[in-house]
PDB file of C-alpha atoms in Angstrom:
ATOM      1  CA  UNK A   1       8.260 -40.099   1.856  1.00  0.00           C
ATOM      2  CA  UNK A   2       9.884 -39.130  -1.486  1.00  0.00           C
ATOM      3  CA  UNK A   3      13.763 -39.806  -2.141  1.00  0.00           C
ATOM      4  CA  UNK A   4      15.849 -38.192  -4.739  1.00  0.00           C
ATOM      5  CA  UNK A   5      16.922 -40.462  -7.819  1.00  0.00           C
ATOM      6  CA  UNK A   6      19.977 -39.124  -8.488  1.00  0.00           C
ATOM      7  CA  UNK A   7      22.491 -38.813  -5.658  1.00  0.00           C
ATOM      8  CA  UNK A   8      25.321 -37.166  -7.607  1.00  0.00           C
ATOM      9  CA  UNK A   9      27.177 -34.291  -6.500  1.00  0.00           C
ATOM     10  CA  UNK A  10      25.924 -31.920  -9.298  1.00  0.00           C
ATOM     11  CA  UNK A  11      21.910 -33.422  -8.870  1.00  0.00           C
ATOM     12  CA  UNK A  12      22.656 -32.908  -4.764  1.00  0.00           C
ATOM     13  CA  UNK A  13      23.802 -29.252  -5.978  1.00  0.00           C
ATOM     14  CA  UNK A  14      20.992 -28.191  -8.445  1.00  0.00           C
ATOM     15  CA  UNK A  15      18.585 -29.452  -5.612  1.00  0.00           C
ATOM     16  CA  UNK A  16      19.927 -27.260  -3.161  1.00  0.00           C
ATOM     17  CA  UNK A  17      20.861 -24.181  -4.791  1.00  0.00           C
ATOM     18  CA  UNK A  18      19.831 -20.942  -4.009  1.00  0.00           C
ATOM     19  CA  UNK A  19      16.214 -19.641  -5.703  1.00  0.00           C
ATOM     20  CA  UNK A  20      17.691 -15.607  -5.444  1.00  0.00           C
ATOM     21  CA  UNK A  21      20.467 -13.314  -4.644  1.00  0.00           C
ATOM     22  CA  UNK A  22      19.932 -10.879  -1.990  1.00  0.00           C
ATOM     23  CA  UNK A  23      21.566  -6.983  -2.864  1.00  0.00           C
ATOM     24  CA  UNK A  24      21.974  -4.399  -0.357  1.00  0.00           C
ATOM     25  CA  UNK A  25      20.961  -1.039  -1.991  1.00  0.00           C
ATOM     26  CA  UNK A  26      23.872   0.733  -3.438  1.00  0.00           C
ATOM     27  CA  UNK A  27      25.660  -2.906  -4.415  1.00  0.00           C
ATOM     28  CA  UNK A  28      23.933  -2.418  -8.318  1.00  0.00           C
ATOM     29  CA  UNK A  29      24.608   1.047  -9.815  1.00  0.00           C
ATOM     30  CA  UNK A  30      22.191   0.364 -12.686  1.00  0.00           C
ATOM     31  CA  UNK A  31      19.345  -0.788 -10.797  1.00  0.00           C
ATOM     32  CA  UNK A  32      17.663   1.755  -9.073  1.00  0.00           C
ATOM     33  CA  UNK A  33      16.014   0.690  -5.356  1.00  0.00           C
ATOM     34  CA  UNK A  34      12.225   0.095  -5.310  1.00  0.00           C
ATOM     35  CA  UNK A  35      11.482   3.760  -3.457  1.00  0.00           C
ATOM     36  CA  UNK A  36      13.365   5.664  -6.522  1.00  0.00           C
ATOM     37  CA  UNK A  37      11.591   3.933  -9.427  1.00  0.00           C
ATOM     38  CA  UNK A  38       7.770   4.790  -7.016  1.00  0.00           C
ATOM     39  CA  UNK A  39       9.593   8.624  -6.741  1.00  0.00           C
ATOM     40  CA  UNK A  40       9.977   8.852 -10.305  1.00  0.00           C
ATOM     41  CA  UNK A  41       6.516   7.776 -11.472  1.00  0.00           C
ATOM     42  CA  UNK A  42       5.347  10.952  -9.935  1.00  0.00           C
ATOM     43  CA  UNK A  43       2.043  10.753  -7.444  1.00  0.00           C
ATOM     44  CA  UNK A  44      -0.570   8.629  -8.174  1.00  0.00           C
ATOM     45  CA  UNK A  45      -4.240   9.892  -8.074  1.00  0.00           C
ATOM     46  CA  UNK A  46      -6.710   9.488  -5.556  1.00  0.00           C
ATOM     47  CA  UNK A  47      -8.568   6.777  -7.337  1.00  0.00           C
ATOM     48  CA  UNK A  48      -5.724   4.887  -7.730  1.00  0.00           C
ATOM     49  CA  UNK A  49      -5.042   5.086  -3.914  1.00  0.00           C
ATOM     50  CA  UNK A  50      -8.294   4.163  -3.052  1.00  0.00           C
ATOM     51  CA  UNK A  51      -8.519   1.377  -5.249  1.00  0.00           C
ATOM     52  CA  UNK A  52      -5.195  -0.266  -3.948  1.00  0.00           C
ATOM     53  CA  UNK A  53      -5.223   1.333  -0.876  1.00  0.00           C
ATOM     54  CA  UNK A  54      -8.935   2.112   0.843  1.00  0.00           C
ATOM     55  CA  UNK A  55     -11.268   0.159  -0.679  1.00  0.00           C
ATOM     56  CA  UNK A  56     -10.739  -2.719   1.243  1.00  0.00           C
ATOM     57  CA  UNK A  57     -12.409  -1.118   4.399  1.00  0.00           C
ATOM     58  CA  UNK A  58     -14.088   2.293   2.900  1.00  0.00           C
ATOM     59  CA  UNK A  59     -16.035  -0.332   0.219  1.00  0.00           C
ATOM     60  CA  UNK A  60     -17.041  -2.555   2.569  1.00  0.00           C
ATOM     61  CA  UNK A  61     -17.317  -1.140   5.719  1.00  0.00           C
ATOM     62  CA  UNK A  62     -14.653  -3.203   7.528  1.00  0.00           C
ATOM     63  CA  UNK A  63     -13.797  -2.197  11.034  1.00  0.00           C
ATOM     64  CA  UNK A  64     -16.360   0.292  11.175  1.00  0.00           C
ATOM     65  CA  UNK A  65     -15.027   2.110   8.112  1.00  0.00           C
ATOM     66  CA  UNK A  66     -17.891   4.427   6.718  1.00  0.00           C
ATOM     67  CA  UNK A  67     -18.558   3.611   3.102  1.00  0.00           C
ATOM     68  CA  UNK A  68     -17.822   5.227   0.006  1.00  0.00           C
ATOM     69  CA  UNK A  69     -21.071   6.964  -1.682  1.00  0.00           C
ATOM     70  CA  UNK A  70     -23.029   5.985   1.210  1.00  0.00           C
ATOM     71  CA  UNK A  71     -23.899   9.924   2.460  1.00  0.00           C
ATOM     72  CA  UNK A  72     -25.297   9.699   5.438  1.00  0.00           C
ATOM     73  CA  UNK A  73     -22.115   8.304   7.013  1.00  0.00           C
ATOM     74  CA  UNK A  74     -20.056  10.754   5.627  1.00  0.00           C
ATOM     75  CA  UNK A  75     -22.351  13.327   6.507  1.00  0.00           C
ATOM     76  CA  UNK A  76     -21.388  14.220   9.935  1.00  0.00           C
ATOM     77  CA  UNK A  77     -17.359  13.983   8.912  1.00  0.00           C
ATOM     78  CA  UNK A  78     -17.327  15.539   5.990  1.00  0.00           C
ATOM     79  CA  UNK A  79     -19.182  18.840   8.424  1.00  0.00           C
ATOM     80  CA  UNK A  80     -15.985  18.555  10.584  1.00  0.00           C
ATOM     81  CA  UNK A  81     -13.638  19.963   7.499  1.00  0.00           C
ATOM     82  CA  UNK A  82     -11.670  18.903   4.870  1.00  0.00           C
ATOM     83  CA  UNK A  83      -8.125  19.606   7.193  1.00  0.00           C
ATOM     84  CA  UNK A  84      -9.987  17.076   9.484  1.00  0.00           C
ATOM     85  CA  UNK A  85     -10.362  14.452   7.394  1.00  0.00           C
ATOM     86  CA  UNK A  86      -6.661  14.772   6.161  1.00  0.00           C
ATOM     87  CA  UNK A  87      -5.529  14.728   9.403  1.00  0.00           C
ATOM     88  CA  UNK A  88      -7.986  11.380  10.768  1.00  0.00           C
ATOM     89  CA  UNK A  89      -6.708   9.503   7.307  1.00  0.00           C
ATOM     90  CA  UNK A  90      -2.826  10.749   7.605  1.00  0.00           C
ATOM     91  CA  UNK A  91      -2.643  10.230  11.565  1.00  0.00           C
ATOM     92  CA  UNK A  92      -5.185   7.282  11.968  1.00  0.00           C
ATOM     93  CA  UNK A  93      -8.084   7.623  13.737  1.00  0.00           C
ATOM     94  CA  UNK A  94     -10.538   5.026  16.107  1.00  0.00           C
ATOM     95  CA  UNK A  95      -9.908   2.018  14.016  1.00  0.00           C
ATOM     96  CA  UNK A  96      -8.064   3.542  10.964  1.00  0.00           C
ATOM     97  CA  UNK A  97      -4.383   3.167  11.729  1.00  0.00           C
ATOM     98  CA  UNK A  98      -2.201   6.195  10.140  1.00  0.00           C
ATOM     99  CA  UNK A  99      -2.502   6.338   6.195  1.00  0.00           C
ATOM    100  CA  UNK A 100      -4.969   3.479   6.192  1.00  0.00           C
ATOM    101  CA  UNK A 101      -1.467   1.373   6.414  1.00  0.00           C
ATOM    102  CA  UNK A 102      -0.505   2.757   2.717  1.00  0.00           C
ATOM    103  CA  UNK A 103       3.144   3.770   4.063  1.00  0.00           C
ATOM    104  CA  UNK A 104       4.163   4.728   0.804  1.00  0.00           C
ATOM    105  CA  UNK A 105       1.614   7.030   0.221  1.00  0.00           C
ATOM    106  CA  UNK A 106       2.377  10.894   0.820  1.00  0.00           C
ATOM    107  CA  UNK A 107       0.171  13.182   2.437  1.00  0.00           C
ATOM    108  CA  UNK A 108      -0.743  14.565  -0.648  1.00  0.00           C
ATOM    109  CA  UNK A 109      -1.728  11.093  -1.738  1.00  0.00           C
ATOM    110  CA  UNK A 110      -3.578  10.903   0.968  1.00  0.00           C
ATOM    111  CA  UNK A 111      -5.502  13.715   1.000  1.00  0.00           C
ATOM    112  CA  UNK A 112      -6.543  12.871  -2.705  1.00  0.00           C
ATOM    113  CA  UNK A 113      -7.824   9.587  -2.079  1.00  0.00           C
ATOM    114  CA  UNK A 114     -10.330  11.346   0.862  1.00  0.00           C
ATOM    115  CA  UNK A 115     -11.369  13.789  -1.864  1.00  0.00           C
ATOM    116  CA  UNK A 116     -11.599  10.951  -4.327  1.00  0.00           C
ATOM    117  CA  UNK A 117     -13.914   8.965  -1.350  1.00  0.00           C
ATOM    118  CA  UNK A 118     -16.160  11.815  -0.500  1.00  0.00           C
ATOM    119  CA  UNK A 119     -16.596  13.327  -4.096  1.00  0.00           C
ATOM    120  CA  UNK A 120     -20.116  13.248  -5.354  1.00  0.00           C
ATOM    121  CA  UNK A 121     -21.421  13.721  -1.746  1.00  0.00           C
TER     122      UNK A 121
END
């Protein structure tokens, strides 16, 4: 068991001080929330999505996740439609859960990262 050396007020007080300051949004006018600053950076491309987003399961095949480059399991989906695919990877489908859990992705994020996953196919 470890004790403290110094049992002063102000070493009692530095030990138990906060580590951060919590701010509700709206309390600092010049800082702008989290979901402004990702507005204003303007959509990201689909390689960027699926590299921070997808590849997790759609480069290793977690969860039953069909691979990217690997053709033959993209074969049969890709046949279903492009407006399928967007709708399976915005809505979730089997074991995908809606937007592959990237809830700050927009639908047109979305749909970029599919093209990005089955381009070259």
């Amino acid at each position: 068991m470890a004790f403290a050396a110094d049992m002063s007020d102000d070493a009692i007080a530095e030990r138990i001080k906060p580590v951060g300051d919590v701010y509700l949004d709206g309390e600092l006018p010049d800082v702008a929330p989290a979901t402004e600053a990702v507005a204003d950076a303007g959509p990201r491309d689909g390689a960027t999505i699926y590299n921070t987003k997808c590849m997790a399961c759609h480069a290793t095949g977690a969860a039953g996740a069909p691979v990217k480059g690997d053709a033959s399991a993209w074969s049969a989906r890709i046949a279903q439609g492009n407006e399928t695919l967007y709708t399976h990877a915005i809505n979730g489908f089997n074991a995908m859960p809606a937007k592959g859990t990237c809830m700050d992705c927009s639908d047109d994020e979305i749909k970029a990262a599919v093209d990005f996953i089955i381009s070259g196919l």
